[in-house]
CSV table of C-alpha atoms and ligand atoms in Angstrom, one decimal:
chain,number,residue,atom,x,y,z
A,339,MET,CA,61.4,159.8,29.4
A,340,LEU,CA,60.7,158.3,26.0
A,341,ALA,CA,64.0,157.6,23.9
A,342,ALA,CA,64.8,156.3,20.4
A,343,GLU,CA,67.8,154.3,21.1
A,344,GLY,CA,70.4,156.4,23.1
A,345,VAL,CA,68.6,159.6,22.3
A,346,PRO,CA,65.8,161.2,24.3
A,347,LEU,CA,62.8,162.3,21.8
A,348,ALA,CA,62.5,165.5,23.9
A,349,GLN,CA,66.1,166.2,23.2
A,350,ILE,CA,65.2,166.1,19.4
A,351,ALA,CA,62.1,168.1,20.2
A,352,ALA,CA,64.3,170.6,21.6
A,353,ASP,CA,66.5,171.0,18.7
A,354,ILE,CA,64.3,170.7,15.6
A,355,GLY,CA,61.0,171.6,17.2
A,356,THR,CA,57.7,169.6,16.6
A,357,PRO,CA,56.4,167.6,15.0
A,358,PHE,CA,58.7,165.5,13.5
A,359,TYR,CA,59.2,161.3,12.7
A,360,CYS,CA,61.9,159.6,14.2
A,361,TYR,CA,63.2,156.2,13.1
A,362,ALA,CA,65.5,154.0,15.1
A,363,SER,CA,68.1,152.3,13.1
A,364,GLY,CA,68.5,149.3,15.3
A,365,ALA,CA,64.7,148.3,15.0
A,366,ILE,CA,65.0,148.6,11.4
A,367,GLU,CA,68.0,146.3,11.1
A,368,ALA,CA,66.9,143.9,13.9
A,369,GLN,CA,63.5,143.3,12.0
A,370,TYR,CA,65.2,143.1,8.6
A,371,ARG,CA,67.5,140.6,10.2
A,372,ARG,CA,64.4,138.5,11.8
A,373,TYR,CA,62.9,138.5,8.4
A,374,ALA,CA,66.1,137.4,6.6
A,375,GLU,CA,66.5,134.6,9.3
A,376,ALA,CA,63.0,133.3,9.1
A,377,PHE,CA,63.6,132.8,5.2
A,378,ALA,CA,67.4,131.6,5.5
A,379,ASP,CA,66.4,128.0,4.1
A,380,GLN,CA,64.6,129.0,1.4
A,381,ASP,CA,65.7,130.9,-1.9
A,382,ALA,CA,64.0,133.9,-0.9
A,383,ARG,CA,64.9,137.6,-1.5
A,384,ILE,CA,63.7,140.5,0.5
A,385,HIS,CA,62.7,143.2,-1.8
A,386,TYR,CA,61.8,146.3,0.8
A,387,ALA,CA,58.3,147.8,-0.2
A,388,VAL,CA,59.6,151.7,-0.5
A,389,LYS,CA,56.4,153.1,-0.4
A,390,ALA,CA,56.1,152.2,3.3
A,391,ASN,CA,59.1,154.9,4.1
A,392,HIS,CA,60.9,156.2,1.2
A,393,ASN,CA,63.5,158.2,2.9
A,394,LEU,CA,66.9,157.5,1.4
A,395,ALA,CA,68.4,157.1,4.6
A,396,VAL,CA,66.0,154.3,5.7
A,397,ILE,CA,66.1,152.6,2.3
A,398,ARG,CA,70.1,152.8,2.6
A,399,THR,CA,70.0,151.3,6.1
A,400,LEU,CA,68.3,148.0,4.5
A,401,ALA,CA,70.1,147.9,1.4
A,402,ARG,CA,73.2,147.8,3.3
A,403,LEU,CA,71.9,144.6,4.7
A,404,GLY,CA,71.2,143.2,1.4
A,405,ALA,CA,67.7,144.1,0.8
A,406,GLY,CA,66.6,144.8,-2.7
A,407,ALA,CA,63.5,147.1,-3.1
A,408,ASP,CA,59.9,147.1,-4.3
A,409,VAL,CA,59.0,150.3,-6.3
A,410,VAL,CA,55.8,151.4,-7.8
A,411,SER,CA,56.8,154.5,-9.8
A,412,GLU,CA,59.8,156.1,-11.4
A,413,GLY,CA,60.4,158.4,-8.1
A,414,GLU,CA,60.8,155.2,-6.0
A,415,LEU,CA,62.9,153.4,-8.4
A,416,ARG,CA,65.0,156.7,-8.3
A,417,ARG,CA,65.0,156.7,-4.9
A,418,ALA,CA,65.9,153.0,-4.4
A,419,LEU,CA,68.9,153.6,-6.8
A,420,ALA,CA,70.2,156.4,-5.1
A,421,ALA,CA,70.0,154.9,-1.8
A,422,GLY,CA,72.4,152.3,-3.3
A,423,VAL,CA,70.0,149.6,-4.0
A,424,PRO,CA,71.4,147.7,-7.0
A,425,PRO,CA,69.3,147.6,-10.2
A,426,ASP,CA,69.3,143.8,-10.3
A,427,ARG,CA,67.7,143.5,-6.8
A,428,ILE,CA,64.9,146.1,-7.7
A,429,VAL,CA,61.4,144.9,-8.7
A,430,PHE,CA,58.8,147.4,-10.1
A,431,SER,CA,55.2,146.6,-9.3
A,432,GLY,CA,52.1,148.9,-9.8
A,433,VAL,CA,48.9,148.9,-11.8
A,434,GLY,CA,49.7,151.9,-13.9
A,435,LYS,CA,53.3,152.2,-15.0
A,436,THR,CA,53.8,154.7,-18.2
A,437,ARG,CA,55.7,153.6,-21.1
A,438,GLU,CA,58.3,156.3,-19.8
A,439,GLU,CA,58.4,154.5,-16.3
A,440,LEU,CA,59.0,151.3,-18.1
A,441,ALA,CA,61.6,152.7,-20.6
A,442,PHE,CA,63.6,154.0,-17.5
A,443,ALA,CA,63.5,151.0,-15.7
A,444,LEU,CA,64.4,148.8,-18.4
A,445,ALA,CA,67.3,151.3,-19.5
A,446,ARG,CA,68.4,150.6,-15.5
A,447,GLY,CA,68.8,146.9,-15.9
A,448,ILE,CA,66.1,146.2,-13.0
A,449,HIS,CA,65.4,142.5,-12.0
A,450,GLN,CA,62.0,142.4,-12.7
A,451,ILE,CA,58.9,144.3,-13.9
A,452,ASN,CA,55.4,142.9,-12.2
A,453,VAL,CA,52.8,143.4,-15.0
A,454,GLU,CA,49.2,143.7,-14.2
A,455,SER,CA,47.2,143.7,-17.5
A,456,GLU,CA,47.5,142.3,-21.0
A,457,PRO,CA,47.5,146.1,-22.3
A,458,GLU,CA,50.6,146.6,-20.0
A,459,LEU,CA,52.2,143.5,-21.2
A,460,GLU,CA,51.9,144.8,-24.9
A,461,ALA,CA,53.3,148.4,-24.1
A,462,LEU,CA,56.1,146.7,-22.2
A,463,SER,CA,56.9,144.8,-25.2
A,464,GLU,CA,57.0,147.4,-27.5
A,465,VAL,CA,59.3,149.7,-25.2
A,466,ALA,CA,61.7,146.7,-24.6
A,467,SER,CA,61.8,145.8,-28.3
A,468,SER,CA,62.6,149.3,-29.3
A,469,MET,CA,65.3,149.5,-26.9
A,470,GLY,CA,66.4,146.0,-28.3
A,471,LEU,CA,65.8,144.4,-24.9
A,472,ARG,CA,63.7,141.6,-23.3
A,473,ALA,CA,62.0,142.8,-20.0
A,474,PRO,CA,62.1,140.3,-17.2
A,475,VAL,CA,58.3,139.8,-16.2
A,476,ALA,CA,56.4,138.4,-13.7
A,477,LEU,CA,52.6,138.7,-14.1
A,478,ARG,CA,50.6,139.7,-11.2
A,479,VAL,CA,47.8,137.4,-10.6
A,480,ASN,CA,44.8,138.6,-8.7
A,481,PRO,CA,44.0,135.3,-6.7
A,482,ASP,CA,40.3,136.3,-5.9
A,483,VAL,CA,41.2,136.1,-1.8
A,484,ASP,CA,39.8,138.2,1.1
A,485,ALA,CA,42.7,139.4,2.8
A,486,ARG,CA,40.6,140.3,6.0
A,487,THR,CA,42.3,143.6,6.2
A,488,HIS,CA,40.7,147.3,5.9
A,489,ALA,CA,38.9,147.6,2.5
A,490,LYS,CA,41.0,150.4,1.5
A,491,ILE,CA,44.2,148.3,1.5
A,492,SER,CA,43.0,145.2,0.6
A,493,THR,CA,44.0,144.3,-3.0
A,494,GLY,CA,43.5,140.5,-4.0
A,495,LYS,CA,39.5,140.5,-4.2
A,496,LYS,CA,38.5,140.0,-8.1
A,497,GLU,CA,36.7,143.6,-7.5
A,498,ASN,CA,40.0,145.2,-6.9
A,499,LYS,CA,41.8,146.8,-9.9
A,500,PHE,CA,44.9,144.8,-9.1
A,501,GLY,CA,46.6,141.9,-10.9
A,502,ILE,CA,45.3,139.7,-13.8
A,503,ASP,CA,42.2,137.9,-13.1
A,504,LEU,CA,42.7,134.0,-12.2
A,505,GLY,CA,40.9,132.8,-15.1
A,506,LEU,CA,42.7,135.0,-17.4
A,507,VAL,CA,46.1,134.3,-16.4
A,508,HIS,CA,46.9,131.3,-18.8
A,509,ALA,CA,45.7,133.6,-21.7
A,510,SER,CA,48.1,136.1,-20.4
A,511,ALA,CA,51.0,134.0,-19.9
A,512,LYS,CA,50.7,132.3,-23.6
A,513,ARG,CA,50.6,136.1,-24.7
A,514,ALA,CA,53.5,136.9,-22.8
A,515,ALA,CA,55.6,133.9,-24.3
A,516,GLY,CA,54.7,135.3,-27.8
A,517,LEU,CA,55.7,138.8,-27.3
A,518,PRO,CA,59.2,139.7,-28.6
A,519,GLY,CA,59.9,142.2,-25.9
A,520,ILE,CA,59.1,139.9,-22.7
A,521,ALA,CA,61.0,137.2,-21.1
A,522,LEU,CA,58.2,135.7,-18.9
A,523,GLU,CA,60.3,134.7,-15.8
A,524,GLY,CA,57.3,134.1,-13.1
A,525,LEU,CA,54.1,135.0,-11.3
A,526,ALA,CA,53.3,137.4,-8.5
A,527,VAL,CA,50.8,138.4,-6.1
A,528,HIS,CA,50.0,140.8,-3.5
A,529,ILE,CA,46.7,140.3,-1.5
A,530,GLY,CA,46.4,143.4,0.9
A,531,SER,CA,48.5,145.0,3.6
A,532,GLN,CA,48.4,144.8,7.5
A,533,LEU,CA,47.4,141.2,7.6
A,534,THR,CA,47.1,139.6,10.9
A,535,ASP,CA,45.6,136.4,9.7
A,536,LEU,CA,47.6,133.7,7.8
A,537,ALA,CA,44.7,132.0,6.2
A,538,PRO,CA,44.5,134.3,3.2
A,539,TYR,CA,48.1,133.9,2.7
A,540,ARG,CA,47.9,130.1,2.6
A,541,LEU,CA,44.9,130.5,0.1
A,542,ALA,CA,46.6,132.6,-2.3
A,543,PHE,CA,50.0,130.9,-2.2
A,544,SER,CA,48.6,127.6,-2.8
A,545,ARG,CA,46.5,129.0,-5.8
A,546,LEU,CA,49.7,130.5,-7.2
A,547,ALA,CA,51.5,127.4,-6.7
A,548,GLU,CA,48.8,125.5,-8.6
A,549,LEU,CA,48.8,128.0,-11.4
A,550,VAL,CA,52.6,127.5,-11.6
A,551,ARG,CA,52.1,123.8,-12.0
A,552,GLU,CA,49.5,124.2,-14.6
A,553,LEU,CA,51.5,126.6,-16.7
A,554,ARG,CA,54.4,124.7,-16.6
A,555,ALA,CA,52.6,121.5,-17.7
A,556,GLU,CA,51.4,123.8,-20.7
A,557,GLY,CA,55.0,124.3,-21.6
A,558,VAL,CA,55.3,127.8,-19.7
A,559,GLY,CA,58.6,127.7,-18.1
A,560,LEU,CA,58.3,129.6,-14.7
A,561,ARG,CA,61.1,130.2,-12.5
A,562,ARG,CA,60.0,133.0,-9.9
A,563,LEU,CA,57.4,133.7,-7.4
A,564,ASP,CA,56.7,137.1,-6.0
A,565,LEU,CA,54.8,136.7,-2.8
A,566,GLY,CA,54.3,140.3,-2.0
A,567,GLY,CA,53.9,141.7,1.4
A,568,GLY,CA,51.3,142.6,3.9
A,569,LEU,CA,52.3,141.1,7.0
A,570,GLY,CA,50.9,143.3,9.7
A,571,ILE,CA,52.3,144.5,12.8
A,572,ALA,CA,50.8,145.2,16.3
A,573,TYR,CA,49.2,148.9,16.5
A,574,ARG,CA,46.7,148.0,19.2
A,575,ASP,CA,45.7,144.6,20.4
A,576,GLU,CA,46.4,142.9,17.0
A,577,THR,CA,48.7,139.7,17.3
A,578,PRO,CA,50.6,139.5,13.8
A,579,PRO,CA,51.3,136.0,12.6
A,580,SER,CA,54.9,134.9,13.7
A,581,LEU,CA,57.6,135.4,11.0
A,582,ALA,CA,58.3,131.7,11.5
A,583,ASP,CA,54.8,130.7,10.8
A,584,TYR,CA,54.5,132.9,7.8
A,585,ALA,CA,57.8,131.3,6.3
A,586,ALA,CA,56.3,127.9,7.0
A,587,ILE,CA,53.5,128.6,4.8
A,588,VAL,CA,55.7,130.0,1.9
A,589,ARG,CA,57.6,126.6,2.5
A,590,ASP,CA,54.6,124.7,2.2
A,591,ALA,CA,53.0,126.2,-0.6
A,592,THR,CA,56.2,126.4,-2.8
A,593,ARG,CA,57.8,122.7,-1.6
A,594,GLY,CA,59.1,121.0,-4.7
A,595,LEU,CA,58.7,123.6,-7.2
A,596,ASP,CA,62.3,125.0,-7.6
A,597,LEU,CA,61.3,128.8,-7.5
A,598,ALA,CA,63.4,131.8,-6.9
A,599,LEU,CA,61.0,133.6,-4.3
A,600,SER,CA,60.6,137.5,-3.6
A,601,LEU,CA,59.0,139.0,-0.6
A,602,GLU,CA,57.8,142.7,-0.4
A,603,PRO,CA,57.2,143.6,3.0
A,604,GLY,CA,57.1,147.2,3.8
A,605,ARG,CA,55.4,147.9,7.1
A,606,ALA,CA,56.5,144.8,8.8
A,607,LEU,CA,60.2,146.0,8.4
A,608,VAL,CA,59.8,149.7,9.3
A,609,GLY,CA,56.4,150.4,10.8
A,610,SER,CA,57.5,149.6,14.3
A,611,ALA,CA,60.7,151.2,14.2
A,612,GLY,CA,59.1,154.9,13.9
A,613,VAL,CA,57.0,157.7,15.9
A,614,LEU,CA,55.5,160.8,15.2
A,615,VAL,CA,56.5,163.3,18.1
A,616,ALA,CA,53.8,166.3,18.6
A,617,ARG,CA,53.4,168.8,21.3
A,618,ILE,CA,50.2,169.8,22.6
A,619,ILE,CA,49.0,173.5,21.6
A,620,TYR,CA,46.3,173.8,23.7
A,621,ARG,CA,44.1,171.7,26.2
A,622,LYS,CA,40.4,172.7,25.3
A,623,ALA,CA,37.1,172.1,27.1
A,624,GLY,CA,34.2,171.5,24.6
A,625,ALA,CA,30.5,171.3,25.9
A,626,THR,CA,30.8,167.6,26.2
A,627,ARG,CA,34.0,166.5,25.4
A,628,SER,CA,37.7,167.5,26.1
A,629,PHE,CA,40.5,168.1,23.5
A,630,LEU,CA,43.9,168.1,23.3
A,631,VAL,CA,45.0,170.2,20.3
A,632,LEU,CA,48.4,169.1,18.9
A,633,ASP,CA,50.6,170.9,16.3
A,634,ALA,CA,50.6,167.5,14.3
A,635,ALA,CA,47.8,167.0,12.1
A,636,MET,CA,46.0,164.8,9.5
A,637,ASN,CA,48.4,166.1,6.8
A,638,ASP,CA,51.4,164.8,8.7
A,639,LEU,CA,49.8,161.3,9.7
A,640,ILE,CA,46.7,160.6,7.7
A,641,ARG,CA,46.0,157.1,8.7
A,642,PRO,CA,43.6,157.6,11.4
A,643,ALA,CA,41.4,160.0,9.1
A,644,LEU,CA,41.7,157.8,5.9
A,645,TYR,CA,41.6,154.1,7.7
A,646,GLU,CA,40.2,155.0,11.1
A,647,ALA,CA,43.7,153.5,11.9
A,648,TRP,CA,44.6,153.4,15.7
A,649,HIS,CA,48.1,154.5,16.8
A,650,GLU,CA,48.9,154.2,20.3
A,651,ILE,CA,49.6,157.5,21.9
A,652,VAL,CA,52.1,158.2,24.7
A,653,PRO,CA,53.1,161.0,26.4
A,654,LEU,CA,57.2,161.6,26.4
A,655,ALA,CA,57.4,162.2,30.1
A,656,GLU,CA,56.6,159.5,32.6
A,657,PRO,CA,53.0,160.2,34.1
A,658,ARG,CA,53.1,160.5,38.0
A,659,PRO,CA,52.1,157.0,39.4
A,660,ASP,CA,49.1,158.2,41.0
A,661,ALA,CA,47.6,160.0,37.7
A,662,GLU,CA,44.4,159.1,36.9
A,663,SER,CA,43.7,158.6,32.9
A,664,MET,CA,41.0,160.6,31.4
A,665,PRO,CA,39.3,160.4,28.0
A,666,VAL,CA,40.0,163.1,25.4
A,667,ASP,CA,40.1,163.7,21.6
A,668,VAL,CA,43.2,164.2,20.4
A,669,VAL,CA,43.2,166.4,17.3
A,670,GLY,CA,45.1,168.6,15.1
A,671,PRO,CA,44.7,172.4,13.9
A,672,VAL,CA,43.7,171.5,10.6
A,673,CYS,CA,40.3,172.9,9.4
A,674,GLU,CA,38.1,169.6,9.4
A,675,SER,CA,36.7,167.4,11.7
A,676,GLY,CA,38.4,164.6,10.1
A,677,ASP,CA,41.7,165.9,11.6
A,678,THR,CA,41.2,163.6,14.6
A,679,PHE,CA,43.7,161.3,15.8
A,680,ALA,CA,41.7,159.6,18.4
A,681,THR,CA,38.5,159.9,20.2
A,682,SER,CA,37.9,159.5,23.8
A,683,ARG,CA,41.5,158.2,24.2
A,684,MET,CA,42.5,157.2,28.1
A,685,LEU,CA,45.2,159.5,28.7
A,686,PRO,CA,47.0,160.8,31.9
A,687,PRO,CA,46.3,164.6,32.6
A,688,LEU,CA,48.5,166.6,30.2
A,689,ALA,CA,48.8,170.3,29.6
A,690,ALA,CA,49.8,172.6,26.8
A,691,GLY,CA,53.3,172.3,26.0
A,692,ASP,CA,53.7,168.6,26.7
A,693,LEU,CA,55.1,166.1,24.2
A,694,LEU,CA,53.1,162.9,22.9
A,695,ALA,CA,54.3,160.1,20.6
A,696,PHE,CA,52.3,158.4,18.1
A,697,LEU,CA,53.6,154.9,18.0
A,698,SER,CA,54.2,152.5,15.0
A,699,ALA,CA,54.3,155.3,12.8
A,700,GLY,CA,57.4,154.0,10.8
A,701,ALA,CA,55.4,153.0,7.8
A,702,TYR,CA,52.8,155.1,5.7
A,703,GLY,CA,53.4,158.0,7.9
A,704,ALA,CA,55.8,160.6,6.5
A,705,VAL,CA,55.4,159.0,3.1
A,706,MET,CA,51.8,160.1,2.9
A,707,SER,CA,52.3,163.5,4.6
A,708,SER,CA,51.4,166.8,2.7
A,709,SER,CA,51.5,170.4,3.2
A,710,TYR,CA,47.6,170.8,3.4
A,711,ASN,CA,46.4,173.9,5.1
A,712,SER,CA,50.2,175.5,4.3
A,713,ARG,CA,51.6,173.5,6.7
A,714,ARG,CA,55.5,172.8,6.4
A,715,LEU,CA,56.2,169.2,5.5
A,716,VAL,CA,57.1,167.0,8.4
A,717,PRO,CA,60.6,166.4,8.9
A,718,GLU,CA,62.2,162.8,9.6
A,719,VAL,CA,65.2,162.3,12.1
A,720,LEU,CA,66.9,158.8,11.9
A,721,VAL,CA,68.7,157.6,15.3
A,722,ARG,CA,71.4,155.2,15.6
A,723,GLY,CA,72.8,154.5,19.1
A,724,GLU,CA,73.5,158.0,21.0
A,725,SER,CA,73.4,159.9,17.4
A,726,PHE,CA,70.7,161.6,15.4
A,727,ALA,CA,70.3,163.1,12.1
A,728,VAL,CA,67.8,165.0,10.5
A,729,VAL,CA,67.2,162.9,7.1
A,730,ARG,CA,64.7,165.3,5.7
A,731,PRO,CA,64.6,168.9,7.2
A,732,ARG,CA,61.5,170.7,7.7
A,733,PRO,CA,61.3,173.1,4.8
A,734,THR,CA,61.4,177.1,5.5
A,735,PHE,CA,58.3,179.0,4.7
A,736,ASP,CA,60.1,180.6,2.0
A,737,GLU,CA,61.0,177.4,0.3
A,738,MET,CA,57.4,176.2,0.6
A,739,LEU,CA,56.3,179.5,-1.1
A,740,SER,CA,58.8,179.3,-3.9
A,741,GLN,CA,57.5,176.2,-5.4
A,742,ASP,CA,54.6,178.0,-6.7
A,743,ALA,CA,55.1,180.2,-10.0
A,744,MET,CA,53.2,183.6,-10.8
A,745,PRO,CA,51.9,183.4,-14.5
A,746,ASP,CA,53.3,186.6,-16.7
A,747,TRP,CA,49.5,188.1,-16.4
A,748,LEU,CA,49.5,188.3,-12.7
A,749,ARG,CA,53.1,189.8,-12.3
B,2215,LLP,N1,53.9,145.0,-2.5
B,2215,LLP,C1,52.9,145.5,-3.3
B,2215,LLP,C2,52.5,145.3,-4.5
B,2215,LLP,C3,52.0,146.5,-2.5
B,2215,LLP,O1,51.0,147.1,-3.2
B,2215,LLP,C4,52.3,146.9,-1.0
B,2215,LLP,C5,51.7,147.5,-0.7
B,2215,LLP,C6,53.6,146.2,-0.6
B,2215,LLP,C7,54.1,145.3,-1.2
B,2215,LLP,C8,53.9,146.2,0.9
B,2215,LLP,O2,52.7,146.1,1.7
B,2215,LLP,P1,53.1,146.1,3.4
B,2215,LLP,O3,54.1,145.0,3.7
B,2215,LLP,O4,53.7,147.1,3.9
B,2215,LLP,O5,51.9,145.9,4.0
B,2215,LLP,N2,48.7,153.4,3.3
B,2215,LLP,C9,48.2,151.9,3.6
B,2215,LLP,C10,49.2,150.8,3.0
B,2215,LLP,C11,49.1,150.6,1.6
B,2215,LLP,C12,49.6,149.3,1.2
B,2215,LLP,C13,49.8,149.6,-0.2
B,2215,LLP,N3,50.5,148.5,-0.7
B,2215,LLP,C14,48.4,152.1,5.2
B,2215,LLP,O6,48.7,153.1,5.9
B,2215,LLP,O7,48.0,151.3,6.0
């Protein structure tokens, strides 16, 4: 029977019902320690990219080990603070921060704001000046590098909306240096997510290092370099680069530059530490295909529908050794054909009532869930050793309905 640390997943299912996400503290902690260990000989800080899994308990698990946070909205910033991440360990990224969000971040004294355009630079300078502050800034550079990942999560090519074009960075840096509300501290880059190849990193990091040298030669003092996140995990048969090799690329690219480095891993810290558990409602024979209809749907885990992502699907109960696997389509109950987790997936014989786990669902799972089809938001559970805790409960239908309001004229 599949377990999260010392807790059988079926026991959690019996307790709280399905579907639910479950995360293993030990796996999150071990991965953070591996990451920190790989960079122990460099002046590097790990800012966990909260967008991967923003549950307060997950953020706190990492914060307790010393992780900082990378946030992309006031909501994420508030989560990081609420989870106990000190403001001076928080980096604020994102292509469209509002003045209100910038003011909030400045008032809290966060470590760094990664600015992605000149208009944002101007806005930030105004906001900071009006508060009598200078904003600690890194300019996010678009290095025009193909991360060789899914198009929807590739961010470092010049046609992408992210960062300041390589050719414009010099001008932006000078502009920044002349603005009263800006303290230009460094550069930042993030080329994409789920990278399984180090070559794009090598190229991007060397471009950034070159820029640092050029800008310094022009009198722009830079002390920090934020290298983003994106290191992939194994969903199927990928072999993501080792942390040691990744760290070596960073070491090589930044050698001799005397820079304080930041890393922003999200998926690599939490992705493999979580599963989504669902129950089979029906086993259905179509004209040409056979379907397993689950009680989890695309609103709970959207990655297969959105990115054609593969998640390994495993029955919680060990199949009989002589059981022969058959191809089935694994689908949810939502009224769209896109609500398909897998087609022709080879699985052992399964029946209504059986439990399944989607593996590698700790990142970009629950955070991307919705209540589409008026399905209740999927709950989250954190396991530690023999204990588990519901860290986000399943809302009741009353709670769900009470979020809407009736206008006067319809009362
Ligand atoms: N830093 C920045 C500026 C980012 O935009 C991201 C992710 C990260 C760090 C963390 O990347 P990671 O280490 O987790 O790859 N929903 C998609 C992934 C979107 C990633 C967006 N940015 C998915 O499910 O694959």
